[in-house]
Short mmCIF file of C-alpha atoms in Angstrom, two decimals:
data_model
loop_
_atom_site.label_atom_id
_atom_site.label_comp_id
_atom_site.label_asym_id
_atom_site.label_seq_id
_atom_site.Cartn_x
_atom_site.Cartn_y
_atom_site.Cartn_z
CA MET A 9 -104.81 -56.72 -14.61
CA SER A 10 -102.49 -59.69 -14.49
CA ALA A 11 -103.45 -63.03 -13.01
CA ALA A 12 -103.51 -63.28 -9.24
CA ARG A 13 -100.23 -64.17 -7.59
CA PRO A 14 -100.00 -67.02 -5.10
CA VAL A 15 -100.67 -66.25 -1.45
CA ARG A 16 -97.67 -64.60 0.23
CA PRO A 17 -96.31 -65.59 3.63
CA LEU A 18 -98.22 -64.21 6.59
CA ALA A 19 -95.03 -62.70 8.01
CA GLY A 20 -94.69 -60.40 5.01
CA LEU A 21 -98.26 -59.13 5.39
CA LEU A 22 -97.80 -58.52 9.11
CA ALA A 23 -94.57 -56.67 8.36
CA TRP A 24 -96.42 -54.54 5.80
CA ALA A 25 -99.15 -53.73 8.35
CA PHE A 26 -96.51 -52.75 10.91
CA TYR A 27 -95.29 -50.02 8.57
CA ASP A 28 -98.64 -48.34 9.29
CA TRP A 29 -97.97 -48.93 13.00
CA ALA A 30 -94.55 -47.29 12.57
CA ASN A 31 -95.45 -44.15 10.59
CA SER A 32 -98.65 -43.39 12.54
CA ALA A 33 -96.49 -42.30 15.46
CA PHE A 34 -95.28 -39.37 13.36
CA SER A 35 -98.82 -38.34 12.42
CA THR A 36 -100.02 -38.59 16.02
CA LEU A 37 -97.18 -37.06 18.04
CA ILE A 38 -95.54 -34.65 15.58
CA GLU A 39 -98.33 -33.50 13.25
CA THR A 40 -101.32 -33.58 15.59
CA PHE A 41 -101.07 -33.75 19.36
CA VAL A 42 -97.63 -32.88 20.79
CA PHE A 43 -95.05 -31.16 18.59
CA ALA A 44 -97.56 -29.10 16.61
CA ALA A 45 -98.93 -27.59 19.85
CA TYR A 46 -95.39 -27.09 21.21
CA PHE A 47 -94.37 -25.24 18.06
CA ALA A 48 -97.39 -22.92 18.08
CA ARG A 49 -97.30 -22.17 21.82
CA SER A 50 -93.60 -22.18 22.66
CA VAL A 51 -91.40 -21.88 19.55
CA ALA A 52 -93.27 -19.32 17.44
CA GLU A 53 -93.58 -15.67 18.48
CA ASN A 54 -97.24 -16.21 19.36
CA GLU A 55 -99.81 -18.94 18.99
CA THR A 56 -101.74 -17.25 16.18
CA LEU A 57 -98.64 -16.72 14.05
CA GLY A 58 -97.36 -20.20 14.89
CA THR A 59 -100.62 -21.80 13.80
CA ALA A 60 -100.47 -19.93 10.49
CA GLN A 61 -96.82 -20.87 9.92
CA TRP A 62 -97.54 -24.51 10.69
CA GLY A 63 -100.44 -24.52 8.26
CA GLU A 64 -98.36 -22.94 5.52
CA MET A 65 -95.61 -25.52 6.05
CA LEU A 66 -98.10 -28.39 5.76
CA ALA A 67 -99.54 -26.83 2.61
CA VAL A 68 -96.11 -26.55 0.96
CA SER A 69 -95.11 -30.09 1.93
CA GLY A 70 -98.48 -31.36 0.71
CA LEU A 71 -97.89 -29.68 -2.65
CA VAL A 72 -94.44 -31.30 -2.93
CA ILE A 73 -95.93 -34.70 -2.09
CA GLY A 74 -98.85 -34.24 -4.46
CA LEU A 75 -96.80 -33.12 -7.43
CA GLY A 76 -93.79 -35.39 -6.84
CA GLY A 77 -95.69 -38.56 -5.90
CA PRO A 78 -96.95 -39.47 -9.40
CA LEU A 79 -93.50 -38.98 -10.96
CA LEU A 80 -91.76 -41.00 -8.24
CA GLY A 81 -94.37 -43.70 -8.66
CA ALA A 82 -93.91 -43.77 -12.42
CA VAL A 83 -90.13 -44.07 -12.00
CA ALA A 84 -90.61 -46.94 -9.53
CA ASP A 85 -92.94 -48.67 -11.99
CA HIS A 86 -89.98 -48.91 -14.39
CA ARG A 87 -87.37 -49.79 -11.75
CA GLY A 88 -89.45 -52.59 -10.22
CA ARG A 89 -88.32 -52.59 -6.58
CA ARG A 90 -90.16 -50.49 -4.00
CA LYS A 91 -88.17 -51.14 -0.83
CA PRO A 92 -85.25 -48.83 -1.78
CA TRP A 93 -87.72 -45.96 -2.19
CA ILE A 94 -89.47 -46.76 1.07
CA GLY A 95 -86.10 -47.03 2.81
CA ALA A 96 -84.82 -43.70 1.50
CA PHE A 97 -87.96 -41.78 2.41
CA THR A 98 -88.27 -43.50 5.80
CA LEU A 99 -84.67 -42.58 6.59
CA LEU A 100 -85.39 -38.96 5.62
CA ALA A 101 -88.42 -38.88 7.92
CA VAL A 102 -86.65 -40.57 10.85
CA VAL A 103 -83.53 -38.38 10.71
CA CYS A 104 -85.47 -35.11 10.38
CA THR A 105 -87.80 -36.15 13.20
CA ALA A 106 -84.88 -36.94 15.50
CA LEU A 107 -83.31 -33.54 14.72
CA LEU A 108 -86.44 -31.86 16.14
CA TRP A 109 -84.83 -32.51 19.54
CA PHE A 110 -82.71 -29.41 18.86
CA ILE A 111 -85.76 -27.13 18.40
CA LYS A 112 -85.79 -25.06 21.58
CA PRO A 113 -88.62 -22.74 22.71
CA ASP A 114 -87.11 -19.79 20.84
CA PRO A 115 -88.50 -17.94 17.78
CA ALA A 116 -85.00 -18.20 16.25
CA CYS A 117 -85.69 -21.95 15.83
CA VAL A 118 -88.83 -21.41 13.74
CA PRO A 119 -87.20 -21.77 10.28
CA ALA A 120 -85.34 -24.95 11.27
CA ALA A 121 -88.47 -26.44 12.83
CA LEU A 122 -90.57 -25.80 9.73
CA ILE A 123 -87.91 -27.18 7.36
CA LEU A 124 -87.39 -30.32 9.43
CA VAL A 125 -91.08 -31.07 9.90
CA GLY A 126 -91.73 -30.33 6.22
CA LEU A 127 -88.99 -32.72 5.07
CA ALA A 128 -90.11 -35.38 7.56
CA THR A 129 -93.69 -35.07 6.31
CA VAL A 130 -92.55 -35.49 2.70
CA GLY A 131 -90.49 -38.53 3.69
CA MET A 132 -93.31 -40.16 5.63
CA GLU A 133 -96.00 -39.57 3.00
CA CYS A 134 -93.83 -40.63 0.04
CA GLY A 135 -92.84 -43.78 1.89
CA VAL A 136 -96.54 -44.56 2.31
CA VAL A 137 -97.10 -44.16 -1.46
CA PHE A 138 -94.77 -47.08 -2.19
CA ALA A 139 -95.88 -49.14 0.82
CA ASN A 140 -99.49 -48.87 -0.36
CA ALA A 141 -98.45 -50.04 -3.82
CA MET A 142 -96.87 -53.18 -2.30
CA LEU A 143 -100.13 -54.57 -0.90
CA PRO A 144 -101.52 -56.22 -4.09
CA SER A 145 -98.29 -58.20 -4.51
CA LEU A 146 -98.34 -59.42 -0.90
CA CYS A 147 -101.84 -60.88 -0.64
CA PRO A 148 -104.45 -62.47 -2.93
CA PRO A 149 -107.15 -60.19 -4.40
CA GLU A 150 -109.94 -61.66 -2.27
CA ARG A 151 -108.15 -60.52 0.92
CA LEU A 152 -107.07 -57.02 -0.10
CA GLY A 153 -109.88 -55.35 1.83
CA ARG A 154 -109.26 -57.01 5.15
CA TRP A 155 -105.52 -56.41 5.05
CA SER A 156 -105.96 -52.78 4.05
CA GLY A 157 -108.43 -52.32 6.91
CA TRP A 158 -106.37 -54.26 9.41
CA GLY A 159 -103.29 -52.25 8.44
CA TRP A 160 -105.16 -49.02 9.03
CA ALA A 161 -106.41 -50.32 12.40
CA VAL A 162 -102.91 -51.37 13.40
CA GLY A 163 -101.77 -47.86 12.51
CA TYR A 164 -104.29 -46.28 14.86
CA VAL A 165 -103.22 -48.61 17.67
CA GLY A 166 -99.53 -47.89 17.10
CA GLY A 167 -100.05 -44.13 17.02
CA LEU A 168 -102.11 -44.15 20.20
CA LEU A 169 -99.69 -46.44 22.05
CA CYS A 170 -96.74 -44.22 21.14
CA LEU A 171 -98.78 -41.17 22.21
CA ALA A 172 -99.55 -42.79 25.56
CA ILE A 173 -95.86 -43.61 26.12
CA GLY A 174 -94.92 -40.04 25.19
CA LEU A 175 -97.51 -38.45 27.45
CA TYR A 176 -97.09 -40.63 30.52
CA GLY A 177 -93.41 -41.36 30.02
CA LEU A 178 -92.20 -37.84 29.22
CA VAL A 179 -94.75 -35.01 29.19
CA THR A 180 -97.10 -35.29 32.20
CA ALA A 181 -96.36 -33.67 35.56
CA ASP A 182 -95.14 -36.97 37.06
CA PRO A 183 -93.59 -38.87 34.11
CA TRP A 184 -91.86 -42.23 34.11
CA LEU A 185 -88.69 -40.53 32.85
CA PRO A 186 -88.38 -37.08 34.44
CA LEU A 187 -86.38 -34.70 32.24
CA PRO A 188 -85.36 -31.07 32.78
CA ARG A 189 -88.11 -28.68 31.73
CA GLY A 190 -86.20 -25.41 31.48
CA GLU A 191 -85.96 -25.61 27.69
CA ALA A 192 -88.85 -28.03 27.15
CA GLU A 193 -86.60 -31.09 27.07
CA HIS A 194 -89.54 -33.25 28.14
CA VAL A 195 -91.54 -32.21 25.06
CA ARG A 196 -88.61 -32.24 22.65
CA ALA A 197 -87.81 -35.79 23.74
CA THR A 198 -91.06 -36.95 22.14
CA ALA A 199 -89.38 -36.29 18.77
CA LEU A 200 -86.63 -38.78 19.69
CA LEU A 201 -89.26 -41.28 20.82
CA THR A 202 -91.14 -40.86 17.53
CA ALA A 203 -87.99 -41.26 15.43
CA LEU A 204 -87.00 -44.41 17.34
CA TRP A 205 -90.52 -45.86 17.04
CA PHE A 206 -90.76 -45.06 13.32
CA GLY A 207 -87.35 -46.50 12.50
CA LEU A 208 -87.60 -49.61 14.69
CA PHE A 209 -91.04 -50.75 13.60
CA SER A 210 -90.29 -50.09 9.92
CA LEU A 211 -87.57 -52.76 9.95
CA PRO A 212 -89.91 -55.79 9.58
CA LEU A 213 -91.08 -54.48 6.21
CA PHE A 214 -87.53 -54.54 4.86
CA LEU A 215 -86.65 -57.88 6.46
CA LEU A 216 -89.79 -59.94 5.85
CA ALA A 217 -91.97 -58.49 3.07
CA ARG A 218 -91.37 -59.64 -0.50
CA ASP A 219 -90.40 -56.93 -3.00
CA GLU A 220 -90.84 -56.81 -6.76
CA PRO A 221 -87.78 -57.87 -8.82
CA ASP A 222 -85.34 -55.23 -10.03
CA THR A 223 -85.75 -54.49 -13.75
CA GLY A 224 -82.13 -53.34 -14.03
CA MET A 225 -83.14 -50.06 -15.70
CA PRO A 226 -80.72 -47.20 -14.80
CA LEU A 227 -82.21 -44.39 -12.74
CA GLY A 228 -81.75 -41.78 -15.49
CA ARG A 229 -83.60 -43.90 -18.04
CA ALA A 230 -86.29 -44.66 -15.46
CA VAL A 231 -86.88 -40.94 -14.88
CA LEU A 232 -87.28 -40.33 -18.61
CA ALA A 233 -89.52 -43.37 -18.94
CA GLY A 234 -91.54 -42.18 -15.93
CA LEU A 235 -92.10 -38.77 -17.50
CA ALA A 236 -93.15 -40.46 -20.74
CA GLN A 237 -95.51 -42.75 -18.79
CA ILE A 238 -97.22 -39.78 -17.15
CA ARG A 239 -97.52 -38.07 -20.53
CA ASP A 240 -99.04 -41.20 -22.05
CA SER A 241 -101.39 -41.61 -19.09
CA LEU A 242 -102.67 -38.07 -19.61
CA ARG A 243 -103.11 -38.73 -23.34
CA GLN A 244 -105.02 -41.94 -22.54
CA ALA A 245 -107.08 -40.36 -19.78
CA ARG A 246 -110.22 -42.03 -21.14
CA ARG A 247 -108.75 -45.42 -20.30
CA TYR A 248 -108.36 -44.39 -16.67
CA ARG A 249 -111.50 -42.27 -16.38
CA ASP A 250 -113.04 -44.50 -13.68
CA ILE A 251 -109.91 -44.09 -11.59
CA GLY A 252 -110.03 -40.35 -12.30
CA ARG A 253 -113.63 -40.13 -11.06
CA PHE A 254 -112.74 -42.08 -7.95
CA LEU A 255 -109.73 -39.88 -7.17
CA LEU A 256 -111.85 -36.76 -7.64
CA ALA A 257 -114.50 -38.14 -5.28
CA ARG A 258 -111.84 -39.11 -2.74
CA MET A 259 -110.29 -35.66 -3.01
CA LEU A 260 -113.58 -34.16 -1.80
CA TYR A 261 -114.43 -36.55 1.02
CA ASN A 262 -110.80 -36.74 2.15
CA ASP A 263 -110.79 -32.92 2.38
CA GLY A 264 -113.84 -33.31 4.60
CA LEU A 265 -112.01 -35.77 6.86
CA THR A 266 -108.90 -33.58 7.04
CA THR A 267 -110.97 -30.50 7.86
CA MET A 268 -112.99 -32.37 10.48
CA PHE A 269 -109.83 -33.37 12.35
CA ALA A 270 -108.22 -29.94 11.92
CA PHE A 271 -111.21 -28.04 13.34
CA GLY A 272 -112.71 -30.66 15.65
CA GLY A 273 -110.74 -29.48 18.67
CA ILE A 274 -111.43 -25.83 17.89
CA TYR A 275 -115.16 -26.56 17.63
CA ALA A 276 -115.15 -28.57 20.86
CA ALA A 277 -113.39 -25.76 22.71
CA GLY A 278 -115.37 -22.87 21.24
CA THR A 279 -118.87 -24.38 21.26
CA PHE A 280 -118.76 -26.79 24.20
CA GLY A 281 -116.06 -25.20 26.35
CA MET A 282 -113.85 -28.30 26.42
CA GLY A 283 -110.36 -27.79 27.88
CA PRO A 284 -107.06 -29.14 26.46
CA GLU A 285 -107.09 -32.37 28.47
CA GLU A 286 -110.69 -33.13 27.56
CA ILE A 287 -110.01 -32.41 23.89
CA LEU A 288 -107.02 -34.76 24.02
CA LEU A 289 -109.19 -37.49 25.54
CA TYR A 290 -111.80 -36.86 22.86
CA GLY A 291 -109.13 -37.15 20.16
CA ILE A 292 -107.91 -40.42 21.65
CA GLY A 293 -111.47 -41.76 21.77
CA LEU A 294 -112.04 -40.77 18.16
CA ASN A 295 -108.88 -42.59 17.08
CA VAL A 296 -109.86 -45.70 19.06
CA THR A 297 -113.28 -45.92 17.41
CA ALA A 298 -111.71 -45.22 13.99
CA GLY A 299 -109.35 -48.15 14.48
CA LEU A 300 -112.18 -50.43 15.62
CA GLY A 301 -114.25 -49.41 12.60
CA ALA A 302 -111.38 -50.06 10.18
CA ALA A 303 -110.84 -53.54 11.63
CA ALA A 304 -114.55 -54.41 11.74
CA PHE A 305 -115.35 -53.27 8.19
CA ALA A 306 -112.25 -54.93 6.69
CA VAL A 307 -113.98 -58.27 6.11
CA LEU A 308 -117.06 -56.54 4.64
CA ASP A 309 -114.73 -54.81 2.18
CA ASP A 310 -113.70 -58.20 0.77
CA ARG A 311 -117.22 -59.63 0.78
CA LEU A 312 -119.17 -56.66 -0.59
CA GLY A 313 -116.49 -54.58 -2.32
CA PRO A 314 -114.76 -51.36 -1.21
CA LYS A 315 -117.21 -49.00 -2.92
CA LYS A 316 -120.11 -50.12 -0.73
CA VAL A 317 -118.01 -49.71 2.39
CA ILE A 318 -116.98 -46.19 1.33
CA VAL A 319 -120.61 -45.23 0.59
CA TRP A 320 -121.84 -46.59 3.92
CA SER A 321 -118.95 -44.85 5.67
CA LEU A 322 -119.80 -41.49 4.12
CA TRP A 323 -123.39 -41.82 5.32
CA GLY A 324 -121.99 -42.83 8.70
CA LEU A 325 -119.90 -39.66 8.70
CA MET A 326 -122.64 -37.30 7.49
CA LEU A 327 -125.49 -38.29 9.80
CA PRO A 328 -123.67 -38.19 13.17
CA GLY A 329 -121.66 -35.22 11.87
CA ALA A 330 -124.82 -33.25 11.17
CA LEU A 331 -126.22 -34.14 14.60
CA MET A 332 -122.97 -32.95 16.24
CA LEU A 333 -123.57 -29.54 14.67
CA VAL A 334 -127.05 -29.13 16.18
CA VAL A 335 -126.84 -30.71 19.65
CA THR A 336 -126.16 -28.49 22.67
CA SER A 337 -125.32 -31.25 25.16
CA LYS A 338 -121.65 -32.07 25.63
CA SER A 339 -122.60 -35.69 26.39
CA LEU A 340 -124.43 -36.02 23.06
CA PHE A 341 -121.47 -34.39 21.31
CA TRP A 342 -119.27 -37.16 22.73
CA VAL A 343 -121.75 -39.89 21.75
CA PHE A 344 -122.20 -38.76 18.16
CA GLY A 345 -118.48 -38.02 17.81
CA LEU A 346 -117.48 -41.53 18.83
CA ILE A 347 -120.11 -43.03 16.51
CA LEU A 348 -118.75 -40.89 13.68
CA GLY A 349 -115.26 -42.17 14.47
CA LEU A 350 -116.32 -45.73 13.60
CA PHE A 351 -116.63 -44.71 9.94
CA VAL A 352 -113.39 -42.70 9.59
CA GLY A 353 -111.09 -45.71 9.32
CA PRO A 354 -113.25 -47.69 6.85
CA ALA A 355 -113.55 -44.71 4.51
CA GLN A 356 -109.77 -44.41 4.36
CA ALA A 357 -108.88 -48.12 4.30
CA SER A 358 -111.45 -49.04 1.62
CA SER A 359 -110.27 -46.16 -0.55
CA ARG A 360 -106.83 -47.79 -0.56
CA THR A 361 -108.42 -51.15 -1.38
CA TRP A 362 -110.43 -49.75 -4.30
CA LEU A 363 -107.32 -48.40 -5.99
CA ALA A 364 -105.30 -51.54 -5.22
CA ARG A 365 -107.97 -53.58 -7.05
CA MET A 366 -108.43 -51.22 -9.99
CA ALA A 367 -104.96 -49.83 -10.77
CA PRO A 368 -103.26 -51.70 -13.66
CA GLU A 369 -100.12 -53.40 -12.40
CA GLU A 370 -97.83 -51.64 -14.88
CA VAL A 371 -98.79 -48.18 -13.53
CA ARG A 372 -99.68 -49.07 -9.94
CA ASN A 373 -96.98 -46.95 -8.27
CA GLN A 374 -97.95 -43.97 -10.42
CA MET A 375 -101.62 -44.41 -9.49
CA PHE A 376 -100.78 -44.48 -5.79
CA GLY A 377 -98.79 -41.32 -6.37
CA LEU A 378 -101.98 -39.79 -7.79
CA PHE A 379 -103.78 -41.21 -4.74
CA ALA A 380 -101.43 -39.15 -2.56
CA LEU A 381 -102.03 -36.16 -4.83
CA SER A 382 -105.80 -36.46 -4.40
CA GLY A 383 -105.34 -36.37 -0.64
CA LYS A 384 -103.14 -33.27 -0.61
CA ILE A 385 -103.60 -30.98 -3.60
CA THR A 386 -106.90 -29.38 -2.47
CA ALA A 387 -106.44 -29.69 1.30
CA PHE A 388 -106.94 -25.93 1.59
CA ILE A 389 -110.55 -26.03 0.30
CA GLY A 390 -112.16 -27.40 3.48
CA PRO A 391 -110.48 -24.97 5.92
CA LEU A 392 -111.18 -22.09 3.53
CA LEU A 393 -114.89 -22.97 3.34
CA VAL A 394 -115.10 -23.33 7.10
CA GLY A 395 -113.45 -19.94 7.59
CA TRP A 396 -115.70 -18.17 5.09
CA LEU A 397 -118.92 -19.72 6.41
CA THR A 398 -117.95 -19.03 10.02
CA LEU A 399 -117.16 -15.38 9.28
CA ALA A 400 -120.30 -14.89 7.20
CA SER A 401 -122.63 -16.50 9.76
CA GLY A 402 -120.81 -15.75 13.00
CA SER A 403 -121.36 -19.40 13.97
CA GLN A 404 -118.92 -22.30 14.27
CA ARG A 405 -121.84 -24.68 13.72
CA VAL A 406 -122.60 -23.19 10.31
CA GLY A 407 -118.91 -23.08 9.42
CA LEU A 408 -118.36 -26.77 10.16
CA GLY A 409 -121.34 -27.52 7.90
CA ALA A 410 -118.81 -27.30 5.05
CA VAL A 411 -117.49 -30.71 6.14
CA ILE A 412 -120.92 -32.29 5.55
CA LEU A 413 -121.08 -30.65 2.12
CA LEU A 414 -117.70 -32.13 1.16
CA PHE A 415 -118.80 -35.62 2.26
CA ALA A 416 -122.03 -35.25 0.26
CA ALA A 417 -120.18 -34.06 -2.85
CA GLY A 418 -117.80 -37.02 -2.67
CA LEU A 419 -120.72 -39.40 -2.23
CA LEU A 420 -122.45 -37.93 -5.28
CA LEU A 421 -119.38 -38.44 -7.48
CA LEU A 422 -118.99 -42.03 -6.29
CA ARG A 423 -122.27 -42.93 -8.03
CA ALA A 424 -120.40 -43.08 -11.37
CA VAL A 425 -117.52 -45.18 -9.98
CA PRO A 426 -117.48 -48.98 -10.59
CA PRO A 427 -117.59 -51.24 -7.53
CA ALA A 428 -114.17 -52.93 -7.85
CA ALA A 429 -115.55 -56.17 -6.48
CA PRO A 430 -113.15 -58.90 -5.29
CA GLY A 431 -111.23 -60.29 -8.25
CA ALA A 432 -112.13 -57.30 -10.47
CA ASP A 433 -110.12 -57.04 -13.67
CA PHE A 434 -109.23 -53.52 -14.74
CA ALA A 435 -109.57 -54.23 -18.44
CA LYS A 436 -113.09 -55.64 -17.99
CA THR A 437 -114.30 -53.14 -15.40
CA SER A 438 -113.03 -49.96 -17.02
CA ARG A 439 -115.68 -48.58 -19.34
CA ALA A 440 -113.14 -47.30 -21.84
CA GLY A 441 -110.56 -50.05 -21.48
#
């Protein structure tokens, strides 16, 4: 890896962190809490079919992100600048999110809703690929961990604040801004709020954060060079085998995290009888502790290295997670769930730090594209395991045990991954470099 760059202005780093603040609103309001439920309950023909259609849409968009991310990253490696890519994908996400305002509670709107959310998801996730790749050029190596963690924490805060504004400003029975409810205008307006939030808080990144210089290579040549780079990377897989092991390990434990969030509400409702409002409060609490954990572990990431933080986080996910599957008290379920939340953010933030330290600069965008691929390409495995185990055992507790198995498998694979300590040099750390 090349020599460390000089420290960048603080304003650029804060602007970079606020991109997490901006895009988290989409994940929180559209993908998780508000629009997803509105689609399944009010737009689709019935909730069961709507849930299946939503899942299929996320799977397709995840496949597009996973397969397209490495190529886009490789092209950007040859073009130099990252902001134009971030800008284009952010614009795609913002426009498609705003257009969700026109999705009325009518099954005829299902195709448009799925296309718009799918395109917005691709835009948001691809924008994150290039934003992640910017971090090593914005801060010195010894501070990568804290800024990755702080960015993730800022993202949780931004998503929750936007959710609170949406709920109390638009959705609740006595909102700050009362809107007609005949065609769910109060819910559809959350899409406009999300689009405004995403677009507005993305602006500091473009105004204040330093970008890489433009190489001047035409787009057509960059595409061909990107394809050749991916081909060469596959041929030289031994050189990147440590990164490959890490991405495989992350694929497994990230599937566990995704599955845990996807089925957490279902488990809380089915096993502990929690209603929608209580589940929402639980989800908010989980996000708060995840943000606190990401912020608190950020400094440890720089001092001890991201691998140790990921390992500790996986143990912190497995132990409370296992206890949540055996307790019968709702109070203990809350306690262990909030403890578990402390380790969600660090596992994600330190994964970003590990790759930022280890990816060679000349292929960094491509590697973050593969990072996105590892988080999407096998996202079906966790839900499939949960479904099979639940059907075979007749127990949600046994079914959710698949999440613990995925965490354990990821932890096992991490044993062969180098630590990526502060100041690590890829050429020295890679065993086949």
